Amino acid sequence: MYFNRGSLPWQGLHAKTKKEKYERIKEVKVATPVEELCKDFPAEFATYVNYCRQLKFEDTPDYDYLKKLFKDLFVLKGFEMDSIYDWIILKRKAKIAALVGNPITIPQNFGTVDGQQ
């Protein structure tokens, strides 16, 4: 979800010691509802996080199921596998902009769904 949101609710927490900091991070992770974490993103993200949260340490994830979640979403959203990824397009635009003397910066919301957080 970090790549979608750009940040996570437990980032930037401060404490006096590392142990306290990690304890606070754990508390926020446990207290953050999946629905809140995945708000404004397709339901498949919440399904993925819920699935992962229920796994026990020794469990083997059903990778085929998890990949299918996102492959189906990909098709549902009308995307096609053209092997041209967002970061490739952004790098090309930045390169062209630098050549013409008009540098661009990566938008803060780059990587979010429809530019929304």
Coordinates of N, CA and C in Angstrom, one line a residue:
M1 N 0.8 -1.2 0.0 CA 0.0 0.0 0.0 C 0.9 1.3 0.0
Y2 N 2.1 1.1 0.4 CA 3.0 2.3 0.4 C 3.1 2.9 -1.0
F3 N 3.2 2.0 -2.0 CA 3.4 2.6 -3.4 C 2.1 3.2 -3.8
N4 N 0.9 2.8 -3.4 CA -0.3 3.4 -3.7 C -0.5 4.8 -3.0
R5 N -0.3 4.7 -1.7 CA -0.6 5.9 -0.9 C 0.5 6.9 -0.8
G6 N 1.8 6.5 -1.0 CA 2.9 7.3 -0.8 C 3.4 7.4 0.6
S7 N 2.7 6.9 1.5 CA 3.1 6.8 2.9 C 2.2 5.8 3.7
L8 N 2.6 5.5 4.9 CA 1.8 4.6 5.7 C 1.6 5.3 7.1
P9 N 0.4 4.9 7.7 CA 0.1 5.6 9.0 C 1.1 5.5 10.1
W10 N 2.0 4.5 10.0 CA 2.9 4.3 11.1 C 4.3 4.8 10.7
Q11 N 4.4 5.5 9.6 CA 5.7 6.2 9.3 C 5.8 7.5 10.0
G12 N 7.1 7.8 10.4 CA 7.3 9.1 11.0 C 7.0 9.1 12.5
L13 N 6.7 8.0 13.1 CA 6.5 7.9 14.6 C 7.8 8.1 15.3
H14 N 7.7 8.8 16.4 CA 8.9 9.1 17.2 C 8.8 8.5 18.6
A15 N 9.9 8.1 19.2 CA 10.0 7.6 20.5 C 11.4 7.8 21.1
K16 N 11.5 7.6 22.4 CA 12.8 7.8 23.0 C 13.8 6.7 22.7
T17 N 13.3 5.5 22.5 CA 14.2 4.4 22.2 C 13.7 3.6 21.0
K18 N 14.6 2.8 20.4 CA 14.2 2.0 19.2 C 13.1 1.0 19.6
K19 N 13.2 0.5 20.8 CA 12.2 -0.5 21.3 C 10.9 0.2 21.4
E20 N 10.8 1.3 21.9 CA 9.5 2.1 22.1 C 9.0 2.4 20.7
K21 N 9.9 2.8 19.8 CA 9.4 3.2 18.5 C 8.8 2.0 17.8
Y22 N 9.5 0.9 17.8 CA 8.9 -0.3 17.2 C 7.6 -0.8 17.8
E23 N 7.5 -0.6 19.1 CA 6.2 -0.9 19.8 C 5.1 0.0 19.3
R24 N 5.4 1.3 19.2 CA 4.4 2.2 18.7 C 4.0 1.9 17.2
I25 N 5.0 1.5 16.4 CA 4.7 1.1 15.0 C 3.8 -0.1 15.0
K26 N 4.1 -1.1 15.9 CA 3.2 -2.3 16.0 C 1.8 -1.9 16.4
E27 N 1.7 -1.0 17.4 CA 0.4 -0.6 17.9 C -0.5 0.0 16.8
V28 N 0.2 0.9 16.0 CA -0.5 1.6 14.9 C -0.9 0.6 13.8
K29 N 0.0 -0.3 13.5 CA -0.3 -1.3 12.5 C -1.5 -2.1 12.9
V30 N -1.5 -2.6 14.1 CA -2.6 -3.4 14.6 C -3.9 -2.6 14.7
A31 N -3.8 -1.3 15.0 CA -5.0 -0.5 15.2 C -5.6 0.1 13.9
T32 N -4.8 0.0 12.8 CA -5.3 0.6 11.5 C -6.1 -0.4 10.8
P33 N -7.4 -0.1 10.7 CA -8.3 -1.1 9.9 C -7.9 -1.2 8.5
V34 N -8.0 -2.4 7.9 CA -7.6 -2.6 6.5 C -8.4 -1.7 5.6
E35 N -9.7 -1.5 6.0 CA -10.5 -0.6 5.1 C -10.0 0.8 5.1
E36 N -9.4 1.3 6.2 CA -8.9 2.6 6.2 C -7.5 2.7 5.4
L37 N -6.7 1.6 5.6 CA -5.5 1.6 4.9 C -5.7 1.5 3.4
C38 N -6.7 0.9 2.9 CA -6.9 0.7 1.5 C -8.0 1.6 0.9
K39 N -8.5 2.5 1.7 CA -9.5 3.4 1.3 C -9.2 4.1 0.0
D40 N -10.2 4.2 -0.9 CA -10.0 4.9 -2.2 C -9.3 4.1 -3.2
F41 N -9.0 2.8 -2.9 CA -8.3 1.9 -3.8 C -9.2 0.7 -4.1
P42 N -9.0 0.0 -5.2 CA -9.9 -1.1 -5.5 C -9.9 -2.1 -4.4
A43 N -11.0 -2.8 -4.2 CA -11.2 -3.7 -3.1 C -10.2 -4.9 -3.1
E44 N -9.6 -5.2 -4.2 CA -8.6 -6.2 -4.3 C -7.4 -6.0 -3.4
F45 N -7.1 -4.7 -3.1 CA -6.0 -4.4 -2.2 C -6.4 -4.8 -0.8
A46 N -7.6 -4.5 -0.3 CA -8.0 -4.9 1.0 C -8.1 -6.4 1.1
T47 N -8.6 -7.1 0.0 CA -8.6 -8.5 0.0 C -7.2 -9.1 0.2
Y48 N -6.2 -8.5 -0.5 CA -4.8 -9.0 -0.4 C -4.3 -8.8 1.0
V49 N -4.5 -7.6 1.6 CA -4.0 -7.3 2.9 C -4.6 -8.2 3.9
N50 N -5.9 -8.4 3.8 CA -6.6 -9.3 4.8 C -6.1 -10.7 4.7
Y51 N -5.9 -11.2 3.4 CA -5.4 -12.5 3.2 C -4.0 -12.7 3.9
C52 N -3.2 -11.7 3.6 CA -1.8 -11.8 4.2 C -1.8 -11.7 5.7
R53 N -2.7 -10.9 6.3 CA -2.8 -10.8 7.7 C -3.2 -12.1 8.4
Q54 N -4.0 -12.9 7.7 CA -4.5 -14.1 8.4 C -3.5 -15.3 8.2
L55 N -2.4 -15.1 7.4 CA -1.4 -16.1 7.3 C -0.7 -16.3 8.6
K56 N -0.4 -17.6 8.9 CA 0.5 -17.9 10.0 C 1.9 -17.9 9.5
F57 N 2.9 -17.8 10.4 CA 4.3 -17.7 10.0 C 4.7 -18.9 9.1
E58 N 4.2 -20.1 9.4 CA 4.6 -21.3 8.7 C 3.8 -21.6 7.5
D59 N 2.7 -20.8 7.2 CA 1.9 -21.0 6.1 C 2.6 -20.6 4.8
T60 N 2.2 -21.3 3.7 CA 2.7 -20.9 2.4 C 1.6 -20.2 1.7
P61 N 1.8 -18.9 1.3 CA 0.8 -18.2 0.6 C 0.3 -18.8 -0.7
D62 N -0.9 -18.6 -1.1 CA -1.4 -19.1 -2.3 C -1.1 -18.0 -3.4
Y63 N 0.1 -18.1 -3.9 CA 0.6 -17.1 -4.8 C -0.3 -17.0 -6.1
D64 N -0.8 -18.1 -6.5 CA -1.6 -18.1 -7.7 C -2.9 -17.3 -7.5
Y65 N -3.5 -17.5 -6.3 CA -4.7 -16.8 -5.9 C -4.4 -15.3 -5.9
L66 N -3.3 -14.9 -5.2 CA -2.9 -13.5 -5.1 C -2.6 -12.8 -6.4
K67 N -1.9 -13.5 -7.3 CA -1.6 -13.0 -8.6 C -2.9 -12.8 -9.4
K68 N -3.8 -13.8 -9.3 CA -5.1 -13.7 -10.0 C -5.9 -12.5 -9.6
L69 N -5.9 -12.2 -8.3 CA -6.6 -11.0 -7.8 C -6.2 -9.8 -8.6
F70 N -4.9 -9.6 -8.8 CA -4.5 -8.4 -9.5 C -4.5 -8.5 -11.0
K71 N -4.4 -9.7 -11.5 CA -4.5 -9.9 -13.0 C -6.0 -9.6 -13.4
D72 N -6.9 -10.1 -12.6 CA -8.3 -9.8 -12.9 C -8.7 -8.4 -12.8
L73 N -8.1 -7.7 -11.8 CA -8.3 -6.2 -11.6 C -7.7 -5.5 -12.8
F74 N -6.5 -5.9 -13.3 CA -5.9 -5.3 -14.4 C -6.8 -5.4 -15.6
V75 N -7.4 -6.5 -15.9 CA -8.3 -6.7 -17.0 C -9.6 -5.9 -16.8
L76 N -10.1 -5.9 -15.6 CA -11.3 -5.2 -15.3 C -11.2 -3.7 -15.5
K77 N -10.0 -3.2 -15.2 CA -9.7 -1.7 -15.4 C -9.4 -1.4 -16.9
G78 N -9.3 -2.4 -17.7 CA -9.1 -2.2 -19.1 C -7.7 -1.9 -19.6
F79 N -6.7 -2.3 -18.7 CA -5.3 -2.2 -19.0 C -4.9 -3.3 -20.0
E80 N -3.9 -3.1 -20.7 CA -3.3 -4.2 -21.5 C -1.8 -4.3 -21.3
M81 N -1.3 -5.5 -21.4 CA 0.1 -5.7 -21.1 C 0.9 -5.2 -22.3
D82 N 1.4 -4.0 -22.2 CA 2.2 -3.4 -23.3 C 3.6 -3.3 -22.9
S83 N 4.0 -3.7 -21.7 CA 5.3 -3.6 -21.1 C 5.8 -2.1 -21.1
I84 N 4.9 -1.2 -21.2 CA 5.3 0.2 -21.0 C 4.8 0.6 -19.6
Y85 N 5.7 0.8 -18.6 CA 5.3 1.0 -17.3 C 5.3 2.5 -17.0
D86 N 4.6 2.9 -15.9 CA 4.5 4.3 -15.6 C 5.9 5.0 -15.4
W87 N 6.8 4.2 -14.7 CA 8.1 4.8 -14.5 C 8.9 5.0 -15.8
I88 N 8.6 4.2 -16.8 CA 9.3 4.3 -18.1 C 8.8 5.6 -18.7
I89 N 7.5 5.8 -18.7 CA 6.9 7.0 -19.3 C 7.4 8.3 -18.6
L90 N 7.5 8.2 -17.3 CA 7.9 9.4 -16.5 C 9.4 9.7 -16.8
K91 N 10.2 8.7 -16.9 CA 11.7 8.9 -17.2 C 11.8 9.5 -18.6
R92 N 11.0 9.0 -19.5 CA 11.1 9.6 -20.9 C 10.7 11.1 -20.9
K93 N 9.6 11.4 -20.2 CA 9.1 12.8 -20.1 C 10.2 13.6 -19.5
A94 N 10.8 13.2 -18.4 CA 11.8 13.9 -17.7 C 13.0 14.2 -18.6
K95 N 13.4 13.1 -19.4 CA 14.5 13.3 -20.3 C 14.3 14.3 -21.4
I96 N 13.1 14.2 -21.9 CA 12.7 15.2 -23.0 C 12.6 16.6 -22.5
A97 N 12.0 16.7 -21.3 CA 11.9 18.0 -20.7 C 13.3 18.6 -20.4
A98 N 14.2 17.8 -19.9 CA 15.5 18.3 -19.6 C 16.2 18.8 -20.9
L99 N 16.0 18.0 -22.0 CA 16.6 18.4 -23.3 C 16.1 19.7 -23.8
V100 N 14.9 20.0 -23.5 CA 14.3 21.3 -24.0 C 14.4 22.4 -23.0
G101 N 15.1 22.1 -21.9 CA 15.3 23.1 -20.8 C 14.1 23.4 -20.0
N102 N 13.2 22.4 -19.8 CA 12.0 22.6 -19.0 C 11.9 21.4 -18.1
P103 N 12.8 21.3 -17.1 CA 12.8 20.1 -16.2 C 11.5 19.9 -15.5
I104 N 11.1 18.6 -15.3 CA 9.9 18.3 -14.6 C 10.2 17.6 -13.3
T105 N 9.3 17.6 -12.4 CA 9.5 16.9 -11.1 C 8.4 15.8 -11.0
I106 N 8.7 14.8 -10.3 CA 7.7 13.7 -10.1 C 6.6 14.2 -9.2
P107 N 5.4 14.1 -9.6 CA 4.3 14.6 -8.8 C 4.2 13.8 -7.5
Q108 N 3.7 14.5 -6.4 CA 3.6 13.9 -5.1 C 2.7 12.7 -5.2
N109 N 1.6 12.7 -6.0 CA 0.7 11.7 -6.0 C 1.0 10.6 -7.1
F110 N 2.2 10.6 -7.6 CA 2.6 9.7 -8.6 C 2.5 8.3 -8.0
G111 N 1.7 7.4 -8.7 CA 1.6 6.0 -8.3 C 0.3 5.8 -7.6
T112 N -0.6 6.8 -7.4 CA -1.9 6.6 -6.8 C -2.9 6.4 -7.9
V113 N -4.0 5.8 -7.5 CA -5.1 5.5 -8.5 C -5.8 6.8 -8.9
D114 N -5.8 7.2 -10.1 CA -6.4 8.4 -10.7 C -5.9 9.6 -10.0
G115 N -4.7 9.6 -9.4 CA -4.1 10.8 -8.8 C -4.8 11.1 -7.4
Q116 N -5.6 10.2 -6.9 CA -6.3 10.4 -5.6 C -5.6 9.6 -4.6
Q117 N -5.6 10.1 -3.4 CA -5.0 9.4 -2.2 C -6.1 8.7 -1.4

